[in-house]
Short mmCIF file of C-alpha atoms in Angstrom, two decimals:
data_model
loop_
_atom_site.label_atom_id
_atom_site.label_comp_id
_atom_site.label_asym_id
_atom_site.label_seq_id
_atom_site.Cartn_x
_atom_site.Cartn_y
_atom_site.Cartn_z
CA UNK W 42 0.00 0.00 0.00
CA UNK W 43 1.39 3.40 -0.92
CA UNK W 44 2.10 5.98 1.74
CA UNK W 45 0.63 9.40 0.95
CA UNK W 46 1.40 12.70 2.59
CA UNK W 47 1.58 16.37 1.69
CA UNK W 48 4.61 18.61 1.77
CA UNK W 49 5.52 22.16 0.87
CA UNK W 50 6.73 22.81 -2.65
CA UNK W 51 10.39 21.76 -2.45
CA UNK W 52 12.01 20.62 -5.67
CA UNK W 53 12.77 16.93 -5.19
CA UNK W 54 15.25 16.88 -8.04
CA UNK W 55 17.34 19.73 -6.60
CA UNK W 56 18.69 17.82 -3.59
CA UNK W 57 19.64 14.29 -2.61
CA UNK W 58 16.82 13.91 -0.09
CA UNK W 59 14.24 16.02 1.73
CA UNK W 60 16.41 16.23 4.86
CA UNK W 61 19.32 17.62 2.87
CA UNK W 62 16.93 19.99 1.09
CA UNK W 63 15.74 21.46 4.40
CA UNK W 64 19.37 22.07 5.37
CA UNK W 65 20.60 23.48 2.06
CA UNK W 66 17.74 25.96 1.76
CA UNK W 67 19.27 27.80 4.74
CA UNK W 68 22.18 29.78 3.31
CA UNK W 69 24.23 29.88 6.53
CA UNK W 70 23.66 26.20 7.32
CA UNK W 71 24.42 25.25 3.72
CA UNK W 72 27.77 27.04 3.84
CA UNK W 73 28.75 25.27 7.05
CA UNK W 74 27.61 21.92 5.66
CA UNK W 75 29.66 22.31 2.47
CA UNK W 76 32.71 23.14 4.56
CA UNK W 77 32.24 20.03 6.70
CA UNK W 78 31.58 17.97 3.57
CA UNK W 79 34.85 18.98 1.90
CA UNK W 80 36.84 18.67 5.14
CA UNK W 81 35.69 15.08 5.59
CA UNK W 82 36.22 14.31 1.91
CA UNK W 83 39.80 15.61 2.01
CA UNK W 84 40.53 13.69 5.22
CA UNK W 85 39.33 10.42 3.72
CA UNK W 86 41.15 11.07 0.45
CA UNK W 87 44.45 11.78 2.18
CA UNK W 88 47.10 9.08 1.87
CA UNK W 89 46.83 6.71 4.86
CA UNK W 90 50.55 6.68 5.65
CA UNK W 91 51.72 6.97 8.26
CA UNK W 92 48.63 5.74 10.11
CA UNK W 93 48.27 8.03 13.09
CA UNK W 94 44.61 8.76 13.77
CA UNK W 95 41.77 6.45 14.74
CA UNK W 96 39.93 7.55 11.61
CA UNK W 97 42.73 6.47 9.26
CA UNK W 98 43.23 3.24 11.19
CA UNK W 99 39.57 2.42 10.67
CA UNK W 100 40.01 2.80 6.92
CA UNK W 101 42.38 -0.17 6.93
CA UNK W 102 39.54 -2.48 7.95
CA UNK W 103 37.42 -4.27 5.40
CA UNK W 104 34.19 -2.97 6.90
CA UNK W 105 33.40 0.60 5.83
CA UNK W 106 33.17 3.38 8.37
CA UNK W 107 30.72 6.26 8.36
CA UNK W 108 32.39 9.53 9.32
CA UNK W 109 30.14 12.15 10.88
CA UNK W 110 30.33 15.37 8.86
CA UNK W 111 29.72 17.51 11.94
CA UNK W 112 32.20 16.09 14.47
CA UNK W 113 34.36 13.72 12.33
CA UNK W 114 33.52 10.77 14.59
CA UNK W 115 33.96 7.45 12.70
CA UNK W 116 31.12 5.00 13.26
CA UNK W 117 30.54 1.45 12.14
CA UNK W 118 27.16 0.56 10.71
CA UNK W 119 25.68 -0.46 14.05
CA UNK W 120 26.88 2.64 15.94
CA UNK W 121 25.69 5.22 13.45
CA UNK W 122 22.09 5.31 14.71
CA UNK W 123 23.25 5.60 18.33
CA UNK W 124 25.55 8.50 17.45
CA UNK W 125 22.71 10.33 15.70
CA UNK W 126 20.35 9.85 18.64
CA UNK W 127 23.00 11.12 21.04
CA UNK W 128 24.24 14.15 19.07
CA UNK W 129 21.53 14.94 16.53
CA UNK W 130 24.08 14.68 13.70
CA UNK W 131 22.50 12.83 10.78
CA UNK W 132 24.87 13.16 7.82
CA UNK W 133 27.91 10.92 7.31
CA UNK W 134 30.45 10.09 4.62
CA UNK W 135 31.12 6.45 3.78
CA UNK W 136 34.86 5.83 4.06
CA UNK W 137 35.42 3.76 0.93
CA UNK W 138 33.28 5.43 -1.74
CA UNK W 139 33.13 8.90 -0.11
CA UNK W 140 29.36 8.79 -0.62
CA UNK W 141 26.99 10.89 1.47
CA UNK W 142 24.81 8.97 3.94
CA UNK W 143 21.64 10.32 5.54
CA UNK W 144 20.72 8.57 8.79
CA UNK W 145 17.16 9.92 8.65
CA UNK W 146 16.71 8.21 5.25
CA UNK W 147 18.89 5.29 6.41
CA UNK W 148 20.45 5.22 2.96
CA UNK W 149 23.14 6.67 0.73
CA UNK W 150 21.97 9.78 -1.11
CA UNK W 151 23.25 11.42 -4.29
CA UNK W 152 23.17 15.20 -4.54
CA UNK W 153 24.12 16.69 -7.89
CA UNK W 154 25.20 20.05 -6.45
CA UNK W 155 27.50 18.51 -3.83
CA UNK W 156 29.14 16.24 -6.39
CA UNK W 157 29.84 19.22 -8.66
CA UNK W 158 31.14 21.12 -5.63
CA UNK W 159 33.46 18.23 -4.81
CA UNK W 160 34.69 17.62 -8.39
CA UNK W 161 34.05 20.79 -10.41
CA UNK W 162 36.42 19.85 -13.26
CA UNK W 163 35.08 16.37 -14.10
CA UNK W 164 32.40 17.39 -16.58
CA UNK W 165 31.29 16.32 -19.99
CA UNK W 166 27.99 16.34 -21.81
CA UNK W 167 25.96 13.20 -22.43
CA UNK W 168 23.01 15.15 -23.80
CA UNK W 169 22.22 18.70 -24.74
CA UNK W 170 20.32 19.35 -21.54
CA UNK W 171 21.97 17.28 -18.82
CA UNK W 172 25.63 17.57 -17.72
CA UNK W 173 27.26 14.45 -16.37
CA UNK W 174 30.60 13.52 -14.85
CA UNK W 175 32.42 10.26 -14.49
CA UNK W 176 35.99 9.16 -13.92
CA UNK W 177 37.27 7.40 -17.03
CA UNK W 178 39.19 4.89 -14.90
CA UNK W 179 35.93 3.74 -13.29
CA UNK W 180 34.38 3.04 -16.67
CA UNK W 181 37.43 1.02 -17.74
CA UNK W 182 37.40 -0.95 -14.48
CA UNK W 183 33.73 -1.86 -14.85
CA UNK W 184 34.18 -2.87 -18.49
CA UNK W 185 37.12 -5.13 -17.65
CA UNK W 186 35.68 -6.75 -14.51
CA UNK W 187 31.90 -6.78 -14.72
CA UNK W 188 31.55 -10.16 -16.42
CA UNK W 189 34.58 -12.00 -15.06
CA UNK W 190 34.16 -14.61 -12.35
CA UNK W 191 37.63 -16.09 -11.74
CA UNK W 192 36.36 -18.79 -9.36
CA UNK W 193 33.88 -20.24 -11.86
CA UNK W 194 33.79 -21.42 -15.42
CA UNK W 195 34.15 -18.98 -18.30
CA UNK W 196 32.08 -18.89 -21.45
CA UNK W 197 28.40 -19.30 -22.25
CA UNK W 198 26.12 -22.26 -21.66
CA UNK W 199 22.74 -22.55 -23.25
CA UNK W 200 19.40 -23.48 -21.71
CA UNK W 201 17.28 -26.12 -23.38
CA UNK W 202 13.79 -25.08 -24.39
CA UNK W 203 11.37 -27.35 -22.52
CA UNK W 204 8.38 -26.46 -24.67
CA UNK W 205 7.80 -22.72 -25.12
CA UNK W 206 9.84 -21.88 -22.02
CA UNK W 207 11.77 -19.04 -23.67
CA UNK W 208 10.16 -16.65 -21.18
CA UNK W 209 11.89 -18.48 -18.32
CA UNK W 210 15.20 -18.99 -20.11
CA UNK W 211 15.71 -15.32 -20.95
CA UNK W 212 15.17 -14.29 -17.32
CA UNK W 213 17.46 -17.05 -16.08
CA UNK W 214 20.26 -16.09 -18.45
CA UNK W 215 20.16 -12.52 -17.14
CA UNK W 216 20.20 -13.67 -13.51
CA UNK W 217 22.88 -16.32 -14.02
CA UNK W 218 25.30 -13.67 -15.28
CA UNK W 219 24.63 -11.21 -12.46
CA UNK W 220 27.65 -11.14 -10.09
CA UNK W 221 25.57 -10.25 -7.00
CA UNK W 222 23.20 -13.19 -7.43
CA UNK W 223 26.07 -15.52 -8.34
CA UNK W 224 27.87 -14.62 -5.13
CA UNK W 225 24.72 -15.20 -3.08
CA UNK W 226 23.71 -18.58 -4.49
CA UNK W 227 27.20 -20.00 -5.03
CA UNK W 228 28.12 -18.85 -1.52
CA UNK W 229 25.32 -20.96 -0.01
CA UNK W 230 23.13 -17.93 0.58
CA UNK W 231 20.11 -20.18 0.17
CA UNK W 232 20.88 -23.33 2.14
CA UNK W 233 19.23 -26.01 0.05
CA UNK W 234 20.20 -28.88 2.35
CA UNK W 235 18.47 -27.30 5.35
CA UNK W 236 15.42 -25.99 3.48
CA UNK W 237 12.18 -27.76 4.40
CA UNK W 238 9.85 -25.88 2.03
CA UNK W 239 8.30 -28.32 -0.47
CA UNK W 240 8.91 -27.44 -4.12
CA UNK W 241 10.94 -24.40 -3.04
CA UNK W 242 11.62 -21.95 -5.87
CA UNK W 243 14.73 -20.70 -4.04
CA UNK W 244 16.20 -24.23 -3.97
CA UNK W 245 15.44 -24.67 -7.67
CA UNK W 246 17.16 -21.38 -8.55
CA UNK W 247 20.17 -22.33 -6.40
CA UNK W 248 20.44 -25.69 -8.21
CA UNK W 249 20.35 -23.84 -11.53
CA UNK W 250 23.28 -21.66 -10.45
CA UNK W 251 25.22 -24.76 -9.34
CA UNK W 252 24.59 -26.52 -12.64
CA UNK W 253 25.37 -23.48 -14.79
CA UNK W 254 28.73 -22.94 -13.07
CA UNK W 255 29.78 -26.59 -13.14
CA UNK W 256 33.28 -26.49 -14.63
CA UNK W 257 33.06 -30.11 -15.81
CA UNK W 258 30.15 -29.47 -18.16
CA UNK W 259 30.10 -27.50 -21.39
CA UNK W 260 26.82 -28.60 -22.97
CA UNK W 261 23.49 -26.92 -22.47
CA UNK W 262 21.28 -27.77 -19.52
CA UNK W 263 17.60 -27.74 -18.62
CA UNK W 264 16.17 -25.88 -15.61
CA UNK W 265 13.54 -28.58 -15.14
CA UNK W 266 13.27 -28.32 -11.34
CA UNK W 267 12.70 -24.58 -11.55
CA UNK W 268 10.02 -25.04 -14.19
CA UNK W 269 8.17 -27.60 -12.06
CA UNK W 270 8.50 -25.46 -8.92
CA UNK W 271 7.14 -22.47 -10.84
CA UNK W 272 4.17 -24.48 -12.06
CA UNK W 273 3.31 -25.61 -8.54
CA UNK W 274 3.74 -22.13 -7.07
CA UNK W 275 1.59 -20.50 -9.76
CA UNK W 276 -1.03 -22.62 -11.57
CA UNK W 277 -1.32 -19.86 -14.19
CA UNK W 278 2.18 -20.79 -15.38
CA UNK W 279 1.47 -24.53 -15.59
CA UNK W 280 1.44 -26.12 -19.01
CA UNK W 281 3.24 -25.36 -22.23
CA UNK W 282 1.44 -22.17 -23.18
CA UNK W 283 3.40 -19.06 -24.05
CA UNK W 284 4.01 -16.76 -21.08
CA UNK W 285 5.22 -13.19 -20.67
CA UNK W 286 8.88 -12.87 -19.60
CA UNK W 287 8.23 -9.66 -17.68
CA UNK W 288 5.45 -11.28 -15.66
CA UNK W 289 7.66 -14.29 -14.96
CA UNK W 290 10.43 -12.00 -13.72
CA UNK W 291 8.01 -10.37 -11.27
CA UNK W 292 6.79 -13.80 -10.15
CA UNK W 293 10.35 -15.09 -9.65
CA UNK W 294 11.46 -12.04 -7.65
CA UNK W 295 8.36 -12.33 -5.45
CA UNK W 296 8.94 -16.05 -4.80
CA UNK W 297 12.64 -15.56 -4.07
CA UNK W 298 11.75 -12.80 -1.63
CA UNK W 299 9.31 -15.15 0.11
CA UNK W 300 12.02 -17.82 0.54
CA UNK W 301 14.24 -15.58 2.68
CA UNK W 302 13.98 -16.44 6.37
CA UNK W 303 14.12 -12.79 7.48
CA UNK W 304 11.76 -11.32 4.87
CA UNK W 305 8.84 -9.04 5.74
CA UNK W 306 5.59 -9.06 3.78
CA UNK W 307 4.70 -5.47 4.74
CA UNK W 308 6.09 -3.14 2.08
CA UNK W 309 5.81 -0.16 4.42
CA UNK W 310 8.57 -1.64 6.59
CA UNK W 311 12.25 -1.83 5.75
CA UNK W 312 12.71 -5.50 4.93
CA UNK W 313 16.25 -6.62 5.89
CA UNK W 314 16.42 -9.67 3.60
CA UNK W 315 18.89 -10.03 0.74
CA UNK W 316 16.30 -10.16 -2.04
CA UNK W 317 14.49 -7.04 -0.89
CA UNK W 318 17.74 -5.09 -0.92
CA UNK W 319 18.70 -6.60 -4.28
CA UNK W 320 15.44 -6.13 -6.21
CA UNK W 321 13.15 -3.66 -4.44
CA UNK W 322 13.42 0.11 -4.74
CA UNK W 323 11.06 3.01 -4.14
CA UNK W 324 9.29 5.16 -6.69
CA UNK W 325 8.02 8.60 -5.67
CA UNK W 326 5.21 10.43 -7.40
CA UNK W 327 4.66 14.13 -6.72
CA UNK W 328 1.58 16.08 -7.78
CA UNK W 329 1.86 19.88 -7.55
CA UNK W 330 -1.26 22.04 -7.52
CA UNK W 331 -1.07 25.02 -9.89
CA UNK W 332 -3.38 27.06 -7.67
CA UNK W 333 -1.84 26.82 -4.18
CA UNK W 334 1.48 25.06 -4.78
CA UNK W 335 0.61 22.16 -2.49
CA UNK W 336 2.64 19.01 -3.22
CA UNK W 337 1.19 15.55 -2.60
CA UNK W 338 3.78 12.79 -2.43
CA UNK W 339 3.12 9.09 -2.98
CA UNK W 340 5.73 6.38 -2.50
CA UNK W 341 5.39 2.87 -3.90
CA UNK W 342 7.73 -0.14 -3.96
CA UNK W 343 9.10 -1.10 -7.36
CA UNK W 344 10.95 -4.09 -8.80
CA UNK W 345 11.20 -2.77 -12.36
CA UNK W 346 10.52 0.27 -14.53
CA UNK W 347 8.31 0.19 -17.61
CA UNK W 348 9.71 2.78 -20.01
CA UNK W 349 8.28 4.09 -23.26
CA UNK W 350 10.89 3.13 -25.86
CA UNK W 351 9.43 5.25 -28.65
CA UNK W 352 11.81 7.87 -29.98
CA UNK W 353 9.94 10.69 -28.27
CA UNK W 354 10.70 12.90 -25.34
CA UNK W 355 7.82 13.82 -23.08
CA UNK W 356 7.72 17.52 -22.27
CA UNK W 357 5.31 19.82 -20.51
CA UNK W 358 2.10 19.84 -22.49
CA UNK W 359 3.04 17.24 -25.09
CA UNK W 360 5.95 15.38 -26.67
CA UNK W 361 8.67 16.10 -29.17
CA UNK W 362 10.40 13.70 -31.53
CA UNK W 363 14.03 12.75 -31.08
CA UNK W 364 16.37 10.96 -33.47
CA UNK W 365 16.97 7.70 -31.60
CA UNK W 366 15.50 6.14 -28.47
CA UNK W 367 18.19 5.65 -25.80
CA UNK W 368 18.01 4.41 -22.22
CA UNK W 369 19.12 7.81 -20.95
CA UNK W 370 16.45 9.51 -23.04
CA UNK W 371 13.75 7.07 -21.90
CA UNK W 372 14.65 7.68 -18.24
CA UNK W 373 14.64 11.42 -18.80
CA UNK W 374 11.20 11.17 -20.36
CA UNK W 375 9.99 8.95 -17.50
CA UNK W 376 11.02 11.52 -14.88
CA UNK W 377 9.91 14.63 -16.78
CA UNK W 378 7.02 16.75 -15.41
CA UNK W 379 3.66 16.07 -17.01
CA UNK W 380 0.53 18.21 -16.88
CA UNK W 381 -2.53 16.30 -15.70
CA UNK W 382 -5.77 16.52 -17.60
CA UNK W 383 -8.31 18.93 -16.17
CA UNK W 384 -10.66 17.44 -13.60
CA UNK W 385 -8.52 14.48 -12.50
CA UNK W 386 -6.89 16.00 -9.39
CA UNK W 387 -8.65 17.14 -6.23
CA UNK W 388 -6.30 19.31 -4.18
CA UNK W 389 -6.41 18.91 -0.39
CA UNK W 390 -4.93 22.39 -0.03
CA UNK W 391 -7.84 23.87 -1.97
CA UNK W 392 -10.57 22.19 0.14
CA UNK W 393 -10.74 19.16 -2.16
CA UNK W 394 -11.71 21.12 -5.26
CA UNK W 395 -10.57 20.10 -8.73
CA UNK W 396 -7.47 21.96 -9.84
CA UNK W 397 -4.90 21.87 -12.60
CA UNK W 398 -1.73 20.09 -11.52
CA UNK W 399 1.63 18.75 -12.64
CA UNK W 400 2.77 15.19 -11.94
CA UNK W 401 6.37 14.02 -11.79
CA UNK W 402 7.88 10.59 -11.11
CA UNK W 403 11.21 10.19 -9.33
CA UNK W 404 13.21 7.18 -8.21
CA UNK W 405 13.69 7.69 -4.49
CA UNK W 406 15.64 4.52 -3.80
CA UNK W 407 17.47 2.36 -6.31
CA UNK W 408 17.75 -1.39 -5.82
CA UNK W 409 21.04 -3.15 -6.49
CA UNK W 410 19.45 -4.85 -9.51
CA UNK W 411 17.03 -2.80 -11.59
CA UNK W 412 15.10 -4.24 -14.52
CA UNK W 413 13.83 -2.04 -17.35
#
């Protein structure tokens, strides 16, 4: 169920989160915050030799530390909440990636202005309207390492079609090549030998990962156990009829989430399980009244984004043609403001009367794995 509340007209796209927005709108507080932000960034960037301070010693550990921007106190993940409750300080910098962390959001946040303030020279244009920055070395590292798994077999293995099961095979091929899921299942994240759930979809997926990464086999293989488990879990999938791959992906994510011992069914709570963190994000919809400026916010969980792949860019009041449809362009169109038709929005700030309004979608929280 979506959570709905009203807020004053603060531009969601201008800041990393609403808590940072409230701070940065105060000129004096914003200046102090930027100073603390750069001081912490420079301290974490400094060469860790010789190791003299507790902060630099903590950087040598594998576990990341969260450095308070206000008092420079390093905290581990479990101590961060206690430090905030004791001092009221809620913004931290993660020691390894130098990313900003908001304790009130309990998540990393990205703020375009702060990133430009931190690295003003790393700029290039990816479109006519949107500047972007990225370190070239990062792109090279990802390209060279994203698909390599040195502890497993290399190369491709096919999946046998078991009778119009292409919808399942295409989803499996995408998951089997994902490094996060490979680490989880090959690392005994789902303990198949201890699982007592009959016809468990999680066990069937784990067996598929084991079979796919078997270094002694090079021929194709059939995910028969997963197909049978899917049929028993959802009678609508049973049989050899054609099915929709997108719907099967949603089914599989839902069933995997249900197999986790620590999962929560209530979407309004922060589920701590692996699959919720891997697949579930949050989508925020804001509707702004043209008459009084009242903003109504709605947040919903998401496991994928359905994008319009036509070569058009949605703009205020209509759409304009572009040369080629790109993922960046589709995302820009998805998050662009859109005027609502007259008579479809009743504004709570105008005593429930119908008013003209603008709607905008934003991704509030990204999952580790996002499907388009």
